């Protein structure tokens, strides 16, 4: 039995490494990514929608980046939905936008629209208040580049309902930097699958949705509630017959504040896992395949010894490191190669913690609210 087990584990791990190597090659060669188009003339007015709940510390950073956009202020409509904040979120937002030449409002969210809850409910209200044909959605803990609006608009071709950029997690601590590698690796794999014409998801902190696509879904108030509201909207837009663009480029890279603690990170991942359940069966099976590396490596170590397992682990670090290098370079960042061994320990610990959290963590708790 040990011989058969070693063969099976070996076949799986070889396929895993080949799959990761193919992903790195395809991503590094940028095959399949559609180029942007020239911006329309005259430039359109656009709406920027931000849901905020107790964000007095993070929101001014986000708004400062929006005031620095390389896009005419008079063509910007910025709407902040204050979702029952108990701090000075609204006051800080108003202070940060003094002298802004475009349109700016803070809207207090006090009612629930249809089936929407949490962030989805805020966006349901903000889209009703928006007056333009393009909804740019981001979060309070995000800083956007000067080229954000133009970069996303360049991919809003006729028939495209959503355009999604990338997000990089950045912070000074080691824990923050490991989260950053995790995000860019995951997004590079999403990009490869998307470039093959298979939709995966959208990023609710860096997303353009056209008014036509949004209204075709009935809006958030008409969608079944999901704690991954961006994924729910993305699926609904596709079901309405619109196309999508996933764009991995530095000029539309959003920089996110990191999760400050392990507990916060696990709650974030628990929320994301709810969205995974809505993926097509083929994608869920592929995710299951890639997530089986650690059990298979443990099996090889048990049957063939620590030396064989360490050799396979080293091969994983090499091919995964190549993909991480390409992802950082394309995002306009530089990979710290010395972090890769630590990243392996981080992913191993995170995998085990998520499994335990899924078994014993209970309901999703996000932004101080509990979702069963």
Short mmCIF file of C-alpha atoms in Angstrom, two decimals:
data_model
loop_
_atom_site.label_atom_id
_atom_site.label_comp_id
_atom_site.label_asym_id
_atom_site.label_seq_id
_atom_site.Cartn_x
_atom_site.Cartn_y
_atom_site.Cartn_z
CA UNK A 1 0.00 0.00 0.00
CA UNK A 2 2.85 2.40 0.75
CA UNK A 3 4.19 1.96 -2.80
CA UNK A 4 0.79 2.68 -4.35
CA UNK A 5 0.32 5.66 -2.03
CA UNK A 6 3.68 7.09 -3.04
CA UNK A 7 2.78 6.75 -6.73
CA UNK A 8 -0.57 8.50 -6.23
CA UNK A 9 0.92 11.28 -4.13
CA UNK A 10 3.73 11.63 -6.65
CA UNK A 11 1.38 11.92 -9.62
CA UNK A 12 -0.71 14.53 -7.83
CA UNK A 13 2.30 16.63 -6.82
CA UNK A 14 3.82 16.49 -10.31
CA UNK A 15 0.51 17.68 -11.77
CA UNK A 16 0.34 20.43 -9.11
CA UNK A 17 3.83 21.67 -9.96
CA UNK A 18 3.14 21.53 -13.70
CA UNK A 19 -0.09 23.46 -13.18
CA UNK A 20 1.70 26.17 -11.20
CA UNK A 21 4.52 26.31 -13.77
CA UNK A 22 1.97 26.72 -16.60
CA UNK A 23 0.25 29.49 -14.64
CA UNK A 24 3.56 31.29 -14.13
CA UNK A 25 4.45 30.95 -17.82
CA UNK A 26 1.08 32.14 -19.07
CA UNK A 27 0.92 35.04 -16.64
CA UNK A 28 4.52 36.05 -17.30
CA UNK A 29 3.91 36.07 -21.06
CA UNK A 30 0.70 38.12 -20.57
CA UNK A 31 -1.20 35.91 -22.98
CA UNK A 32 -4.90 36.66 -23.32
CA UNK A 33 -5.10 40.08 -21.66
CA UNK A 34 -7.16 42.44 -23.82
CA UNK A 35 -5.54 45.87 -24.39
CA UNK A 36 -7.25 49.05 -23.28
CA UNK A 37 -9.00 51.45 -25.68
CA UNK A 38 -8.62 55.19 -26.13
CA UNK A 39 -10.79 57.17 -23.72
CA UNK A 40 -13.96 58.69 -25.14
CA UNK A 41 -14.01 62.37 -26.00
CA UNK A 42 -15.34 64.30 -24.23
CA UNK A 43 -14.52 62.49 -20.99
CA UNK A 44 -17.62 61.22 -19.17
CA UNK A 45 -18.72 62.13 -15.66
CA UNK A 46 -18.26 59.22 -13.26
CA UNK A 47 -19.46 58.29 -9.78
CA UNK A 48 -17.16 56.96 -7.04
CA UNK A 49 -19.03 55.01 -4.37
CA UNK A 50 -17.57 54.26 -0.92
CA UNK A 51 -19.28 52.35 1.89
CA UNK A 52 -17.88 53.41 5.27
CA UNK A 53 -18.55 52.20 8.80
CA UNK A 54 -16.34 53.48 11.64
CA UNK A 55 -13.57 54.51 9.24
CA UNK A 56 -12.45 57.87 10.66
CA UNK A 57 -8.80 56.75 10.55
CA UNK A 58 -8.67 55.12 7.11
CA UNK A 59 -11.15 57.20 5.08
CA UNK A 60 -9.10 60.46 4.86
CA UNK A 61 -6.27 58.50 3.20
CA UNK A 62 -8.69 57.13 0.62
CA UNK A 63 -10.24 60.52 -0.09
CA UNK A 64 -6.81 62.17 -0.38
CA UNK A 65 -5.92 59.69 -3.14
CA UNK A 66 -9.17 60.51 -4.94
CA UNK A 67 -8.40 64.21 -4.80
CA UNK A 68 -5.09 63.42 -6.47
CA UNK A 69 -6.65 61.61 -9.44
CA UNK A 70 -5.47 62.56 -12.90
CA UNK A 71 -9.07 63.20 -13.97
CA UNK A 72 -10.96 66.52 -14.02
CA UNK A 73 -12.50 67.13 -10.58
CA UNK A 74 -15.62 68.65 -12.10
CA UNK A 75 -16.32 65.28 -13.76
CA UNK A 76 -16.15 63.39 -10.46
CA UNK A 77 -19.10 62.62 -8.22
CA UNK A 78 -17.92 61.10 -4.90
CA UNK A 79 -20.56 59.58 -2.61
CA UNK A 80 -19.70 58.21 0.83
CA UNK A 81 -22.34 56.08 2.56
CA UNK A 82 -22.02 56.41 6.35
CA UNK A 83 -23.34 53.06 7.55
CA UNK A 84 -24.25 53.81 11.17
CA UNK A 85 -20.75 54.84 12.23
CA UNK A 86 -20.17 55.45 15.95
CA UNK A 87 -17.04 57.53 15.37
CA UNK A 88 -16.29 60.73 13.41
CA UNK A 89 -16.35 59.11 9.95
CA UNK A 90 -18.74 61.65 8.42
CA UNK A 91 -16.99 64.69 9.92
CA UNK A 92 -13.56 63.47 8.80
CA UNK A 93 -14.86 62.88 5.28
CA UNK A 94 -16.31 66.38 5.02
CA UNK A 95 -13.08 67.92 6.34
CA UNK A 96 -10.96 65.92 3.87
CA UNK A 97 -13.00 67.16 0.89
CA UNK A 98 -13.04 70.87 1.65
CA UNK A 99 -12.45 72.85 -1.56
CA UNK A 100 -13.19 69.91 -3.86
CA UNK A 101 -14.30 71.19 -7.27
CA UNK A 102 -16.46 68.16 -8.10
CA UNK A 103 -19.60 66.88 -6.40
CA UNK A 104 -19.22 65.32 -2.95
CA UNK A 105 -21.76 64.08 -0.44
CA UNK A 106 -21.87 62.02 2.72
CA UNK A 107 -25.14 60.07 2.84
CA UNK A 108 -26.35 58.65 6.15
CA UNK A 109 -27.65 55.12 5.65
CA UNK A 110 -30.58 54.58 8.00
CA UNK A 111 -32.89 52.25 6.07
CA UNK A 112 -32.67 48.85 4.40
CA UNK A 113 -33.46 48.45 0.73
CA UNK A 114 -34.98 45.12 -0.27
CA UNK A 115 -32.78 42.11 0.52
CA UNK A 116 -29.57 44.16 0.87
CA UNK A 117 -27.64 44.26 4.13
CA UNK A 118 -24.30 45.68 5.25
CA UNK A 119 -22.14 47.01 2.43
CA UNK A 120 -24.62 45.81 -0.20
CA UNK A 121 -27.30 47.97 1.42
CA UNK A 122 -25.03 51.02 1.42
CA UNK A 123 -24.26 50.55 -2.27
CA UNK A 124 -27.95 50.04 -3.02
CA UNK A 125 -28.55 53.52 -1.60
CA UNK A 126 -25.53 55.13 -3.25
CA UNK A 127 -26.35 53.84 -6.72
CA UNK A 128 -29.83 55.37 -6.36
CA UNK A 129 -28.20 58.73 -5.57
CA UNK A 130 -25.52 58.56 -8.29
CA UNK A 131 -26.17 60.61 -11.41
CA UNK A 132 -23.67 59.20 -13.93
CA UNK A 133 -23.38 56.13 -16.15
CA UNK A 134 -20.27 54.67 -14.49
CA UNK A 135 -20.03 53.42 -10.90
CA UNK A 136 -16.48 53.16 -9.54
CA UNK A 137 -16.61 51.17 -6.30
CA UNK A 138 -13.86 51.14 -3.68
CA UNK A 139 -13.42 50.82 0.10
CA UNK A 140 -12.46 53.25 2.83
CA UNK A 141 -9.19 51.43 3.56
CA UNK A 142 -7.97 51.77 -0.05
CA UNK A 143 -5.59 54.24 -1.66
CA UNK A 144 -5.99 54.65 -5.43
CA UNK A 145 -3.38 55.66 -8.03
CA UNK A 146 -3.69 58.85 -10.09
CA UNK A 147 -4.51 56.80 -13.20
CA UNK A 148 -7.32 54.78 -11.59
CA UNK A 149 -10.32 56.27 -13.39
CA UNK A 150 -8.69 56.42 -16.83
CA UNK A 151 -7.19 52.94 -16.41
CA UNK A 152 -10.53 51.25 -15.70
CA UNK A 153 -12.45 53.32 -18.26
CA UNK A 154 -10.03 52.21 -20.98
CA UNK A 155 -11.35 48.66 -20.63
CA UNK A 156 -15.06 49.54 -20.53
CA UNK A 157 -15.73 48.38 -24.06
CA UNK A 158 -19.30 48.11 -25.44
CA UNK A 159 -21.08 45.17 -23.82
CA UNK A 160 -18.69 45.02 -20.85
CA UNK A 161 -20.52 45.33 -17.53
CA UNK A 162 -17.68 45.12 -15.02
CA UNK A 163 -13.99 45.99 -15.08
CA UNK A 164 -11.88 44.86 -12.14
CA UNK A 165 -8.41 46.04 -11.22
CA UNK A 166 -5.95 44.54 -8.75
CA UNK A 167 -5.36 45.13 -5.06
CA UNK A 168 -2.04 45.02 -3.24
CA UNK A 169 -1.84 44.79 0.53
CA UNK A 170 0.95 47.01 1.83
CA UNK A 171 2.25 47.66 5.31
CA UNK A 172 5.51 47.88 7.29
CA UNK A 173 5.27 44.70 9.38
CA UNK A 174 6.32 41.20 8.30
CA UNK A 175 2.74 40.01 8.75
CA UNK A 176 1.58 42.74 6.35
CA UNK A 177 4.17 41.84 3.70
CA UNK A 178 3.18 38.17 3.78
CA UNK A 179 -0.43 39.17 3.21
CA UNK A 180 0.78 41.20 0.23
CA UNK A 181 2.43 38.18 -1.39
CA UNK A 182 -0.70 36.14 -0.73
CA UNK A 183 -2.96 38.67 -2.47
CA UNK A 184 -0.85 39.14 -5.58
CA UNK A 185 -0.31 35.40 -6.01
CA UNK A 186 -4.04 34.76 -5.76
CA UNK A 187 -4.89 37.58 -8.15
CA UNK A 188 -2.34 36.41 -10.70
CA UNK A 189 -4.02 33.00 -10.78
CA UNK A 190 -7.44 34.66 -11.10
CA UNK A 191 -6.03 36.67 -14.01
CA UNK A 192 -4.87 33.57 -15.86
CA UNK A 193 -8.25 31.89 -15.51
CA UNK A 194 -10.04 35.11 -16.54
CA UNK A 195 -7.77 35.51 -19.58
CA UNK A 196 -8.94 32.05 -20.65
CA UNK A 197 -12.46 33.49 -20.79
CA UNK A 198 -13.68 31.89 -17.57
CA UNK A 199 -15.11 34.41 -15.07
CA UNK A 200 -14.02 33.98 -11.45
CA UNK A 201 -14.89 37.05 -9.39
CA UNK A 202 -14.64 40.82 -9.07
CA UNK A 203 -12.90 42.95 -6.45
CA UNK A 204 -15.35 45.14 -4.58
CA UNK A 205 -12.58 47.55 -3.58
CA UNK A 206 -11.42 48.20 -7.16
CA UNK A 207 -14.27 47.77 -9.59
CA UNK A 208 -16.11 49.64 -12.33
CA UNK A 209 -19.73 48.71 -12.99
CA UNK A 210 -21.69 50.43 -15.73
CA UNK A 211 -25.09 51.80 -14.80
CA UNK A 212 -26.67 49.75 -17.58
CA UNK A 213 -25.22 46.50 -16.21
CA UNK A 214 -26.09 47.34 -12.61
CA UNK A 215 -29.68 48.27 -13.38
CA UNK A 216 -30.11 45.14 -15.53
CA UNK A 217 -29.59 43.07 -12.36
CA UNK A 218 -32.26 44.98 -10.44
CA UNK A 219 -29.59 46.34 -8.10
CA UNK A 220 -28.40 45.07 -4.74
CA UNK A 221 -31.88 45.36 -3.27
CA UNK A 222 -33.07 42.69 -5.73
CA UNK A 223 -30.14 40.28 -5.31
CA UNK A 224 -30.09 37.48 -2.74
CA UNK A 225 -28.01 38.68 0.20
CA UNK A 226 -24.36 37.60 0.27
CA UNK A 227 -21.48 38.57 2.57
CA UNK A 228 -19.41 38.67 -0.64
CA UNK A 229 -21.57 41.32 -2.26
CA UNK A 230 -19.07 42.03 -5.05
CA UNK A 231 -19.13 38.41 -6.18
CA UNK A 232 -22.95 38.35 -6.08
CA UNK A 233 -23.15 41.46 -8.27
CA UNK A 234 -20.50 40.08 -10.65
CA UNK A 235 -22.49 36.89 -11.15
CA UNK A 236 -25.72 38.82 -11.67
CA UNK A 237 -24.10 41.08 -14.29
CA UNK A 238 -22.83 38.04 -16.19
CA UNK A 239 -26.26 36.42 -15.98
CA UNK A 240 -27.74 39.59 -17.48
CA UNK A 241 -25.61 39.03 -20.58
CA UNK A 242 -22.77 41.50 -20.00
CA UNK A 243 -19.08 40.78 -20.42
CA UNK A 244 -16.25 41.39 -17.96
CA UNK A 245 -12.64 42.49 -17.90
CA UNK A 246 -10.06 41.49 -15.29
CA UNK A 247 -7.03 43.77 -15.62
CA UNK A 248 -3.73 43.14 -13.83
CA UNK A 249 -1.85 46.41 -14.26
CA UNK A 250 0.06 48.86 -12.07
CA UNK A 251 -1.92 51.88 -13.26
CA UNK A 252 -5.10 50.49 -11.68
CA UNK A 253 -3.53 48.93 -8.60
CA UNK A 254 -5.39 49.74 -5.40
CA UNK A 255 -3.29 49.67 -2.21
CA UNK A 256 -5.14 48.24 0.76
CA UNK A 257 -4.38 48.51 4.44
CA UNK A 258 -3.55 45.04 5.80
CA UNK A 259 -5.50 43.01 8.31
CA UNK A 260 -3.95 43.97 11.66
CA UNK A 261 -4.27 40.61 13.44
CA UNK A 262 -4.63 36.91 12.72
CA UNK A 263 -8.20 36.99 14.05
CA UNK A 264 -9.14 39.77 11.62
CA UNK A 265 -7.46 37.93 8.73
CA UNK A 266 -9.34 34.72 9.50
CA UNK A 267 -12.66 36.53 9.62
CA UNK A 268 -11.88 38.08 6.24
CA UNK A 269 -11.07 34.66 4.76
CA UNK A 270 -14.14 33.10 6.35
CA UNK A 271 -16.26 35.72 4.57
CA UNK A 272 -14.51 35.02 1.26
CA UNK A 273 -15.09 31.29 1.57
CA UNK A 274 -18.82 31.94 1.54
CA UNK A 275 -18.34 33.33 -1.98
CA UNK A 276 -16.39 30.25 -3.12
CA UNK A 277 -19.55 28.18 -2.68
CA UNK A 278 -21.10 30.14 -5.55
CA UNK A 279 -18.35 29.37 -8.06
CA UNK A 280 -19.01 26.97 -10.94
CA UNK A 281 -18.29 23.34 -10.07
CA UNK A 282 -15.23 23.19 -12.35
CA UNK A 283 -13.59 26.15 -10.60
CA UNK A 284 -14.39 24.74 -7.16
CA UNK A 285 -12.78 21.45 -8.14
CA UNK A 286 -9.70 23.31 -9.39
CA UNK A 287 -9.48 25.22 -6.09
CA UNK A 288 -9.81 21.94 -4.23
CA UNK A 289 -7.01 20.50 -6.37
CA UNK A 290 -4.63 23.36 -5.59
CA UNK A 291 -5.51 23.35 -1.89
CA UNK A 292 -4.54 19.69 -1.58
CA UNK A 293 -0.78 20.31 -1.79
CA UNK A 294 -0.08 20.18 1.94
CA UNK A 295 -1.92 16.88 2.65
CA UNK A 296 -0.17 15.29 -0.36
CA UNK A 297 3.21 16.59 0.82
CA UNK A 298 2.55 15.15 4.25
CA UNK A 299 1.73 11.82 2.60
CA UNK A 300 5.00 11.83 0.67
CA UNK A 301 6.89 12.61 3.84
CA UNK A 302 5.15 9.77 5.67
CA UNK A 303 5.81 7.21 2.91
CA UNK A 304 9.13 8.33 1.38
CA UNK A 305 10.73 10.29 4.19
CA UNK A 306 11.52 13.91 5.00
CA UNK A 307 14.13 14.27 2.24
CA UNK A 308 11.65 13.59 -0.55
CA UNK A 309 9.08 15.90 1.01
CA UNK A 310 11.61 18.72 1.37
CA UNK A 311 12.62 18.31 -2.28
CA UNK A 312 9.02 18.68 -3.45
CA UNK A 313 8.52 21.63 -1.09
CA UNK A 314 11.59 23.30 -2.56
CA UNK A 315 10.24 22.82 -6.09
CA UNK A 316 6.99 24.43 -4.99
CA UNK A 317 8.83 27.47 -3.65
CA UNK A 318 10.69 27.87 -6.94
CA UNK A 319 7.69 27.75 -9.31
CA UNK A 320 5.50 29.73 -6.94
CA UNK A 321 8.29 32.25 -6.46
CA UNK A 322 8.54 32.76 -10.22
CA UNK A 323 4.81 33.51 -10.37
CA UNK A 324 5.11 35.86 -7.39
CA UNK A 325 8.00 37.66 -9.13
CA UNK A 326 5.96 38.20 -12.30
CA UNK A 327 2.93 39.31 -10.26
CA UNK A 328 4.92 41.90 -8.30
CA UNK A 329 6.67 43.19 -11.41
CA UNK A 330 3.41 43.60 -13.32
CA UNK A 331 1.87 45.34 -10.29
CA UNK A 332 4.75 47.84 -10.23
CA UNK A 333 6.25 46.37 -7.06
CA UNK A 334 9.36 44.39 -6.15
CA UNK A 335 9.26 40.94 -4.60
CA UNK A 336 11.40 40.40 -1.51
CA UNK A 337 12.65 36.90 -2.35
CA UNK A 338 13.88 36.25 1.17
CA UNK A 339 10.24 36.31 2.33
CA UNK A 340 9.29 33.23 0.30
CA UNK A 341 10.35 30.60 2.89
CA UNK A 342 8.47 32.57 5.55
CA UNK A 343 5.51 32.79 3.19
CA UNK A 344 5.41 28.99 3.06
CA UNK A 345 5.08 28.86 6.84
CA UNK A 346 2.47 31.62 6.69
CA UNK A 347 0.33 29.70 4.16
CA UNK A 348 0.67 26.47 6.12
CA UNK A 349 -0.43 28.19 9.33
CA UNK A 350 -3.24 30.03 7.53
CA UNK A 351 -4.53 26.83 5.92
CA UNK A 352 -4.70 25.07 9.28
CA UNK A 353 -6.23 28.07 11.03
CA UNK A 354 -8.91 28.52 8.36
CA UNK A 355 -9.85 24.85 8.65
CA UNK A 356 -10.22 25.21 12.41
CA UNK A 357 -12.06 28.49 12.05
CA UNK A 358 -14.49 26.96 9.58
CA UNK A 359 -15.22 24.16 12.00
CA UNK A 360 -15.53 26.24 15.16
CA UNK A 361 -15.66 29.92 14.09
CA UNK A 362 -19.45 30.23 13.79
CA UNK A 363 -21.20 33.02 11.92
CA UNK A 364 -19.45 35.62 9.81
CA UNK A 365 -18.74 38.80 11.77
CA UNK A 366 -17.75 41.78 9.61
CA UNK A 367 -17.52 45.49 10.46
CA UNK A 368 -19.07 44.77 13.83
CA UNK A 369 -22.10 42.99 12.38
CA UNK A 370 -22.99 39.32 12.57
CA UNK A 371 -24.18 37.44 9.48
CA UNK A 372 -25.53 33.93 9.90
#
